[in-house]
Coordinates of C-alpha atoms and ligand atoms in Angstrom, one line a residue:
M298 CA -35.8 0.5 7.1
S299 CA -35.8 -2.9 5.6
I300 CA -34.3 -3.9 2.0
T301 CA -34.9 -7.7 0.4
L302 CA -32.5 -8.3 -2.1
A303 CA -34.1 -11.1 -4.4
D304 CA -33.1 -13.5 -7.2
A305 CA -29.5 -13.0 -6.2
R306 CA -26.6 -15.5 -6.5
V307 CA -25.2 -15.3 -2.7
V308 CA -21.6 -15.8 -2.3
T309 CA -21.4 -16.9 1.5
P310 CA -18.4 -18.9 3.2
E311 CA -20.5 -21.9 2.6
G312 CA -20.8 -21.6 -1.1
V313 CA -23.0 -19.7 -3.7
H314 CA -26.6 -20.3 -3.7
E315 CA -29.7 -18.7 -5.5
G316 CA -31.7 -16.8 -2.8
W317 CA -32.3 -13.5 -1.2
L318 CA -31.1 -11.7 1.7
T319 CA -32.8 -8.7 4.1
V320 CA -30.8 -5.8 5.4
E321 CA -32.3 -4.1 8.2
D322 CA -30.6 -0.8 10.2
G323 CA -27.2 -1.4 8.5
R324 CA -27.1 -5.4 9.3
I325 CA -27.8 -8.4 7.3
T326 CA -30.7 -9.9 9.1
H327 CA -31.7 -12.9 6.7
V328 CA -29.9 -14.9 4.2
G329 CA -32.2 -17.5 2.5
R330 CA -32.8 -19.7 -0.3
G331 CA -34.9 -19.6 -3.3
T332 CA -37.6 -17.1 -3.8
A333 CA -37.9 -14.2 -1.2
P334 CA -41.0 -14.7 1.1
G335 CA -42.0 -10.8 0.3
P336 CA -41.3 -8.1 -2.5
G337 CA -37.7 -7.3 -3.0
H338 CA -35.4 -5.4 -5.4
S339 CA -34.5 -8.2 -8.0
L340 CA -30.8 -8.7 -8.5
A341 CA -31.7 -10.4 -11.7
G342 CA -29.2 -13.5 -10.8
R343 CA -26.3 -11.4 -10.3
Y344 CA -23.8 -12.1 -7.6
V345 CA -23.8 -10.7 -4.1
V346 CA -20.3 -10.9 -2.5
P347 CA -19.2 -9.3 0.9
G348 CA -17.9 -5.7 0.5
F349 CA -14.0 -5.9 -0.1
V350 CA -11.5 -5.1 2.7
D351 CA -8.3 -3.4 1.3
I352 CA -5.8 -3.4 4.3
H353 CA -2.9 -1.6 2.3
C354 CA -3.8 1.3 0.1
H355 CA -2.2 4.7 -0.3
G356 CA -4.6 6.2 -2.7
G357 CA -6.6 7.1 -5.5
A358 CA -8.5 9.7 -7.6
G359 CA -5.3 11.8 -7.6
G360 CA -5.1 12.0 -4.0
S361 CA -2.4 10.4 -1.4
F362 CA -3.4 9.4 2.1
P363 CA 0.4 10.4 3.2
N364 CA -0.2 14.0 2.4
G365 CA -2.9 13.8 5.2
D366 CA -5.5 16.0 3.7
Q367 CA -9.0 15.1 5.1
D368 CA -10.4 16.2 1.5
E369 CA -8.3 14.1 -0.6
A370 CA -8.6 10.9 2.1
R371 CA -12.3 11.4 1.4
R372 CA -12.0 11.5 -2.4
I373 CA -9.9 8.3 -2.0
A374 CA -12.4 6.4 -0.2
A375 CA -15.1 7.2 -2.4
L376 CA -13.3 6.1 -5.4
H377 CA -12.2 2.8 -3.7
A378 CA -16.0 2.5 -2.4
R379 CA -17.4 2.8 -6.2
H380 CA -15.0 -0.1 -6.6
G381 CA -16.5 -2.4 -4.0
T382 CA -14.2 -1.5 -1.1
T383 CA -16.2 -0.8 1.9
T384 CA -13.3 -1.3 4.7
L385 CA -10.2 0.9 3.9
M386 CA -6.9 1.1 5.6
A387 CA -5.0 4.5 5.0
S388 CA -1.3 3.3 4.2
L389 CA 1.3 5.9 4.8
V390 CA 4.9 5.8 3.3
T391 CA 8.3 6.8 4.8
A392 CA 8.5 10.4 5.7
S393 CA 10.0 12.5 8.5
L394 CA 8.5 11.9 12.0
D395 CA 6.8 15.4 12.0
D396 CA 4.9 14.6 8.7
L397 CA 4.2 11.3 9.6
A398 CA 2.5 12.3 13.2
R399 CA 0.8 15.2 11.2
A400 CA -0.8 13.1 8.4
T401 CA -1.5 10.2 11.5
S402 CA -3.6 12.9 13.4
A403 CA -5.6 14.2 10.1
L404 CA -6.5 10.7 9.3
A405 CA -7.3 9.6 12.7
D406 CA -10.3 11.9 12.5
L407 CA -11.6 10.0 9.8
C408 CA -11.3 6.8 11.4
E409 CA -13.4 8.3 14.2
D410 CA -16.0 9.3 11.4
G411 CA -15.9 5.6 10.2
L412 CA -14.7 6.2 6.8
L413 CA -11.1 4.6 7.3
A414 CA -10.6 1.4 9.2
G415 CA -7.2 2.5 10.5
I416 CA -3.7 3.7 9.9
H417 CA -0.7 1.6 8.5
F418 CA 2.7 3.0 8.5
E419 CA 4.7 1.4 5.7
G420 CA 8.1 2.8 7.0
P421 CA 10.0 4.4 8.2
Y422 CA 11.4 1.1 10.0
I423 CA 12.0 -0.6 6.7
S424 CA 15.4 -2.0 5.0
R425 CA 17.7 0.5 2.8
A426 CA 18.3 -2.5 0.5
R427 CA 14.6 -3.0 0.1
C428 CA 13.2 0.3 0.0
G429 CA 11.6 0.2 -3.3
A430 CA 9.7 3.6 -3.8
H431 CA 10.4 4.8 -0.1
D432 CA 12.8 7.7 0.2
P433 CA 16.2 5.9 1.5
A434 CA 17.3 9.5 3.3
L435 CA 14.3 9.1 5.7
L436 CA 14.6 5.4 6.8
R437 CA 15.1 4.9 10.5
D438 CA 16.2 2.2 12.9
P439 CA 13.2 1.0 14.9
S440 CA 12.6 2.2 18.4
P441 CA 9.8 1.2 20.4
G442 CA 9.8 4.6 22.2
E443 CA 9.7 6.4 19.1
F444 CA 7.0 4.3 18.0
A445 CA 4.9 4.9 20.8
G446 CA 5.1 8.7 20.0
L447 CA 3.6 7.9 16.6
L448 CA 1.0 5.8 18.1
A449 CA 0.1 8.3 20.4
A450 CA -0.9 11.0 17.3
G451 CA -2.9 8.4 15.7
R452 CA -5.1 8.2 18.9
G453 CA -5.8 4.4 18.8
H454 CA -6.3 4.2 15.0
V455 CA -2.8 3.0 14.0
R456 CA -3.5 -0.4 13.3
M457 CA -0.4 -1.6 11.3
L458 CA 3.1 -1.3 11.0
T459 CA 5.5 -2.4 8.1
I460 CA 8.9 -3.3 9.6
A461 CA 12.1 -5.1 8.7
A462 CA 12.8 -7.8 11.3
E463 CA 16.7 -7.6 10.7
L464 CA 17.1 -4.1 11.9
P465 CA 18.3 -3.2 15.1
G466 CA 15.4 -2.7 17.7
A467 CA 12.8 -4.4 15.3
L468 CA 12.0 -7.3 17.5
D469 CA 11.3 -4.6 20.4
T470 CA 9.3 -2.5 18.3
V471 CA 7.3 -5.7 17.1
R472 CA 6.6 -6.6 20.6
E473 CA 5.6 -2.7 21.2
A474 CA 3.1 -2.7 18.5
A475 CA 1.5 -6.1 19.3
A476 CA 1.1 -4.9 23.0
N477 CA -0.7 -1.9 21.3
G478 CA -2.9 -3.9 19.3
V479 CA -0.9 -2.7 16.2
I480 CA -0.6 -5.6 13.8
A481 CA 3.2 -5.9 12.7
A482 CA 3.8 -6.8 9.3
I483 CA 6.9 -7.9 8.1
G484 CA 8.1 -6.2 4.7
H485 CA 10.7 -4.3 3.1
S486 CA 13.2 -6.5 4.5
D487 CA 16.3 -7.9 3.6
A488 CA 15.8 -10.5 6.4
T489 CA 17.1 -14.2 6.4
Y490 CA 14.7 -17.1 6.8
E491 CA 15.6 -17.2 10.7
Q492 CA 15.5 -13.4 11.3
T493 CA 12.0 -13.5 9.8
L494 CA 11.0 -16.4 12.1
A495 CA 12.4 -14.0 14.9
G496 CA 10.0 -11.3 13.8
V497 CA 7.1 -13.7 13.8
D498 CA 8.0 -15.1 17.3
A499 CA 8.2 -11.3 18.3
G500 CA 4.5 -11.0 17.5
A501 CA 4.5 -10.4 13.6
R502 CA 1.3 -11.6 11.9
V503 CA 1.1 -10.2 8.2
A504 CA 3.8 -10.3 5.3
T505 CA 3.6 -6.8 3.6
H506 CA 3.0 -7.7 -0.2
L507 CA 4.6 -10.8 0.1
Y508 CA 7.7 -11.3 -2.7
N509 CA 7.8 -7.6 -3.4
A510 CA 10.7 -5.7 -1.7
M511 CA 12.5 -8.6 -0.1
P512 CA 14.8 -11.1 -1.1
P513 CA 13.4 -13.7 -3.9
L514 CA 13.2 -17.4 -2.9
H515 CA 16.5 -19.3 -3.2
H516 CA 16.9 -23.2 -2.3
R517 CA 20.0 -22.5 0.1
K518 CA 18.8 -19.3 1.4
P519 CA 14.9 -19.5 1.7
G520 CA 14.7 -16.0 3.1
P521 CA 11.5 -14.3 4.4
I522 CA 9.5 -15.6 1.5
A523 CA 9.6 -19.4 2.7
A524 CA 9.4 -18.4 6.3
L525 CA 6.0 -16.3 5.7
L526 CA 4.6 -18.7 3.5
E527 CA 4.8 -21.6 6.1
D528 CA 4.1 -20.3 9.1
E529 CA 0.6 -20.9 10.0
R530 CA 0.6 -17.6 12.3
V531 CA 1.2 -15.4 9.3
T532 CA -1.2 -14.0 6.5
V533 CA 0.3 -12.9 3.3
E534 CA -0.5 -9.8 1.3
L535 CA -0.5 -10.3 -2.5
I536 CA -0.7 -7.6 -5.1
N537 CA -2.7 -9.4 -7.6
D538 CA -2.3 -6.8 -10.4
G539 CA -0.6 -8.8 -13.0
V540 CA 2.2 -6.2 -12.8
H541 CA 3.8 -7.1 -9.4
L542 CA 3.8 -10.9 -9.5
H543 CA 4.0 -13.6 -12.2
P544 CA 0.5 -15.6 -12.0
A545 CA 2.7 -18.6 -11.1
M546 CA 4.1 -17.1 -8.1
T547 CA 0.3 -15.9 -7.0
R548 CA -0.9 -19.6 -7.4
L549 CA 2.2 -20.6 -5.1
A550 CA 1.0 -18.5 -2.4
Y551 CA -2.5 -19.5 -2.6
D552 CA -1.5 -23.3 -2.5
V553 CA 0.6 -22.9 0.5
A554 CA -1.0 -20.3 2.6
G555 CA -4.6 -21.1 1.3
P556 CA -7.3 -18.5 1.3
A557 CA -7.5 -18.4 5.1
R558 CA -4.1 -16.9 5.1
T559 CA -4.0 -14.9 1.8
V560 CA -5.2 -11.5 1.6
L561 CA -5.4 -9.3 -1.7
I562 CA -4.8 -5.8 -1.3
T563 CA -4.1 -2.9 -3.9
D564 CA -1.4 -1.0 -2.9
A565 CA -3.0 1.8 -4.8
M566 CA -1.5 5.2 -5.3
A567 CA -3.0 8.4 -6.6
A568 CA -3.2 7.0 -10.0
A569 CA -5.9 4.4 -9.2
G570 CA -9.1 5.8 -11.1
M571 CA -7.2 8.2 -13.0
G572 CA -5.2 8.4 -16.2
D573 CA -1.2 7.7 -17.1
G574 CA 0.8 10.8 -16.1
S575 CA 3.3 12.3 -13.2
Y576 CA 2.1 11.9 -9.5
L577 CA 3.6 11.8 -6.1
L578 CA 3.9 8.8 -3.7
G579 CA 5.0 10.7 -0.2
P580 CA 7.8 12.7 -1.3
M581 CA 8.7 10.5 -4.5
K582 CA 8.1 11.2 -8.2
V583 CA 6.1 8.7 -9.9
E584 CA 5.6 8.2 -13.6
V585 CA 2.2 6.1 -14.6
T586 CA 2.5 4.5 -18.0
D587 CA -0.2 1.9 -19.1
G588 CA -1.6 1.8 -15.6
V589 CA 2.1 0.9 -14.2
A590 CA 3.6 3.0 -11.7
R591 CA 7.3 3.4 -11.3
L592 CA 9.9 5.9 -9.8
A593 CA 10.6 8.4 -12.0
E594 CA 14.2 8.0 -10.8
G595 CA 15.3 4.2 -10.9
G596 CA 12.2 2.7 -12.0
S597 CA 11.1 0.7 -9.2
I598 CA 7.3 0.0 -9.1
A599 CA 5.7 2.5 -6.9
G600 CA 2.7 1.1 -5.9
S601 CA -0.3 0.1 -8.2
T602 CA -3.6 1.5 -9.9
L603 CA -5.5 -1.4 -8.7
T604 CA -8.9 -1.6 -7.3
M605 CA -10.1 -4.3 -5.3
D606 CA -12.9 -5.4 -7.9
V607 CA -10.1 -5.9 -10.6
A608 CA -8.2 -7.9 -7.9
F609 CA -11.2 -10.0 -7.1
R610 CA -11.9 -10.6 -10.8
R611 CA -8.2 -11.6 -11.6
A612 CA -8.3 -13.9 -8.7
V613 CA -11.2 -15.9 -10.2
R614 CA -9.8 -15.7 -13.8
E615 CA -6.5 -15.8 -13.8
A616 CA -5.9 -17.4 -10.5
G617 CA -8.8 -19.9 -10.8
L618 CA -10.1 -19.5 -7.3
S619 CA -13.8 -20.2 -6.8
M620 CA -16.4 -17.4 -6.0
T621 CA -16.2 -18.2 -2.3
E622 CA -12.3 -18.5 -2.2
A623 CA -12.1 -15.0 -3.8
A624 CA -14.8 -13.5 -1.3
E625 CA -12.7 -14.9 1.2
V626 CA -9.2 -13.3 0.1
T627 CA -10.9 -10.1 -0.6
A628 CA -13.1 -9.7 2.5
L629 CA -13.1 -12.7 5.1
T630 CA -9.5 -12.9 5.8
P631 CA -8.6 -9.4 5.6
A632 CA -11.2 -8.5 7.9
R633 CA -10.0 -11.3 10.4
V634 CA -6.4 -9.6 10.2
L635 CA -8.0 -6.5 11.5
G636 CA -10.1 -8.5 14.2
L637 CA -13.4 -7.4 12.6
D638 CA -14.5 -10.8 10.9
D639 CA -17.3 -11.0 13.7
R640 CA -18.9 -7.9 12.5
L641 CA -18.2 -7.8 8.5
G642 CA -16.4 -9.6 5.6
S643 CA -19.3 -12.2 4.7
V644 CA -22.7 -12.2 3.6
S645 CA -24.0 -14.0 7.1
V646 CA -26.6 -13.1 9.1
G647 CA -25.8 -10.2 12.0
R648 CA -22.9 -8.8 9.8
Q649 CA -22.6 -5.3 8.7
A650 CA -24.6 -4.7 5.3
D651 CA -21.5 -4.2 3.2
L652 CA -22.0 -5.8 0.1
V653 CA -21.2 -5.8 -3.6
V654 CA -23.2 -6.7 -6.6
L655 CA -21.4 -8.2 -9.5
T656 CA -22.6 -9.0 -13.0
D657 CA -21.5 -12.5 -14.7
D658 CA -18.7 -10.6 -16.1
L659 CA -17.6 -9.8 -12.3
E660 CA -18.0 -6.1 -12.9
V661 CA -19.5 -3.9 -10.0
A662 CA -23.2 -3.4 -10.5
G663 CA -23.8 -2.0 -7.2
V664 CA -22.2 -1.3 -3.6
M665 CA -23.9 -1.2 -0.3
R666 CA -22.0 0.2 2.6
H667 CA -23.5 -0.1 6.5
G668 CA -26.8 -0.7 4.6
S669 CA -26.8 2.2 2.4
W670 CA -26.2 1.9 -1.4
I671 CA -23.1 3.4 -2.7
T672 CA -24.1 2.5 -6.3
E673 CA -27.6 1.1 -6.4
P674 CA -27.9 -1.8 -9.0
R675 CA -30.5 -1.1 -11.6
Ligands
ZN123 ZN1 2.6 0.0 0.0

């Protein structure tokens, strides 16, 4: 089956042009300029951007990946898909090893079905001093052997590990992760600049929500932020929700790392797509007020209620990114982090037909995943 989308403003890695594209058997087969050669579905001048790739998401629609419930996980993926996320990583939070293994095994089934792109362990190998919304009682020192056990529960679908580089055993565990094709990400960390670089030298390649849950920039103690921003091997995650970061810090990261090393994530929890109220993030009680999630005890920010369409819109409106750059930080760069950029993440011939149709106001008007409409634009 072939679908032609005509009268579109197509956002490609090379720029934005007026034109059309054809989708066949779930792939993009033609991208052209001007008028489409045959009949097509007119998008009336709306934008087509690549489907969003969210590499850090805990939940939404009232559901939470850490619960390890497959129906809940399907509900979360469906909510984020309506907001344009066509590739989604399921992020777990610190829990007991048994609970982690159980959730991982349940979610691995959904990775095999193609619903999820992988599983991310955010904890338990993180710093007590920087644990944010994670249960401090369940934190552990990293151990490559123990981590190998968790990997086995994931049957090859554990794709990312957030780890504090300064903990005993951390560097060996980063090496174990890298050797198994797991992306090691430095975060929830109290590391110095030097300890952070040692983590990168051991194989870490991502900064888990840069700035949040790590020591702030200091002119004599630059800490992890400066190390992660300046090292060309590292891609930095940003939670661009207007709550976690001051816009100046978002711009600073873009200016130093550039769109090729910056990814926008949601870090969304159960309340995404829902109203204010009481929720759980793993074992922790969270209160959501005016869309801001905070631990019921202590008030730490506890994930977000962000969706990727809002992150995209804010990148253009608040941070001043071009449409092409916004597509890069929400799709192409995160796809590259996952090693999937040859298959998806851009509106290019041969890529998976994962597309988001956006209005002039950058609201979602349609979403296509693997060539099928999730929401068909009218
Ligand atoms: Zn998180």
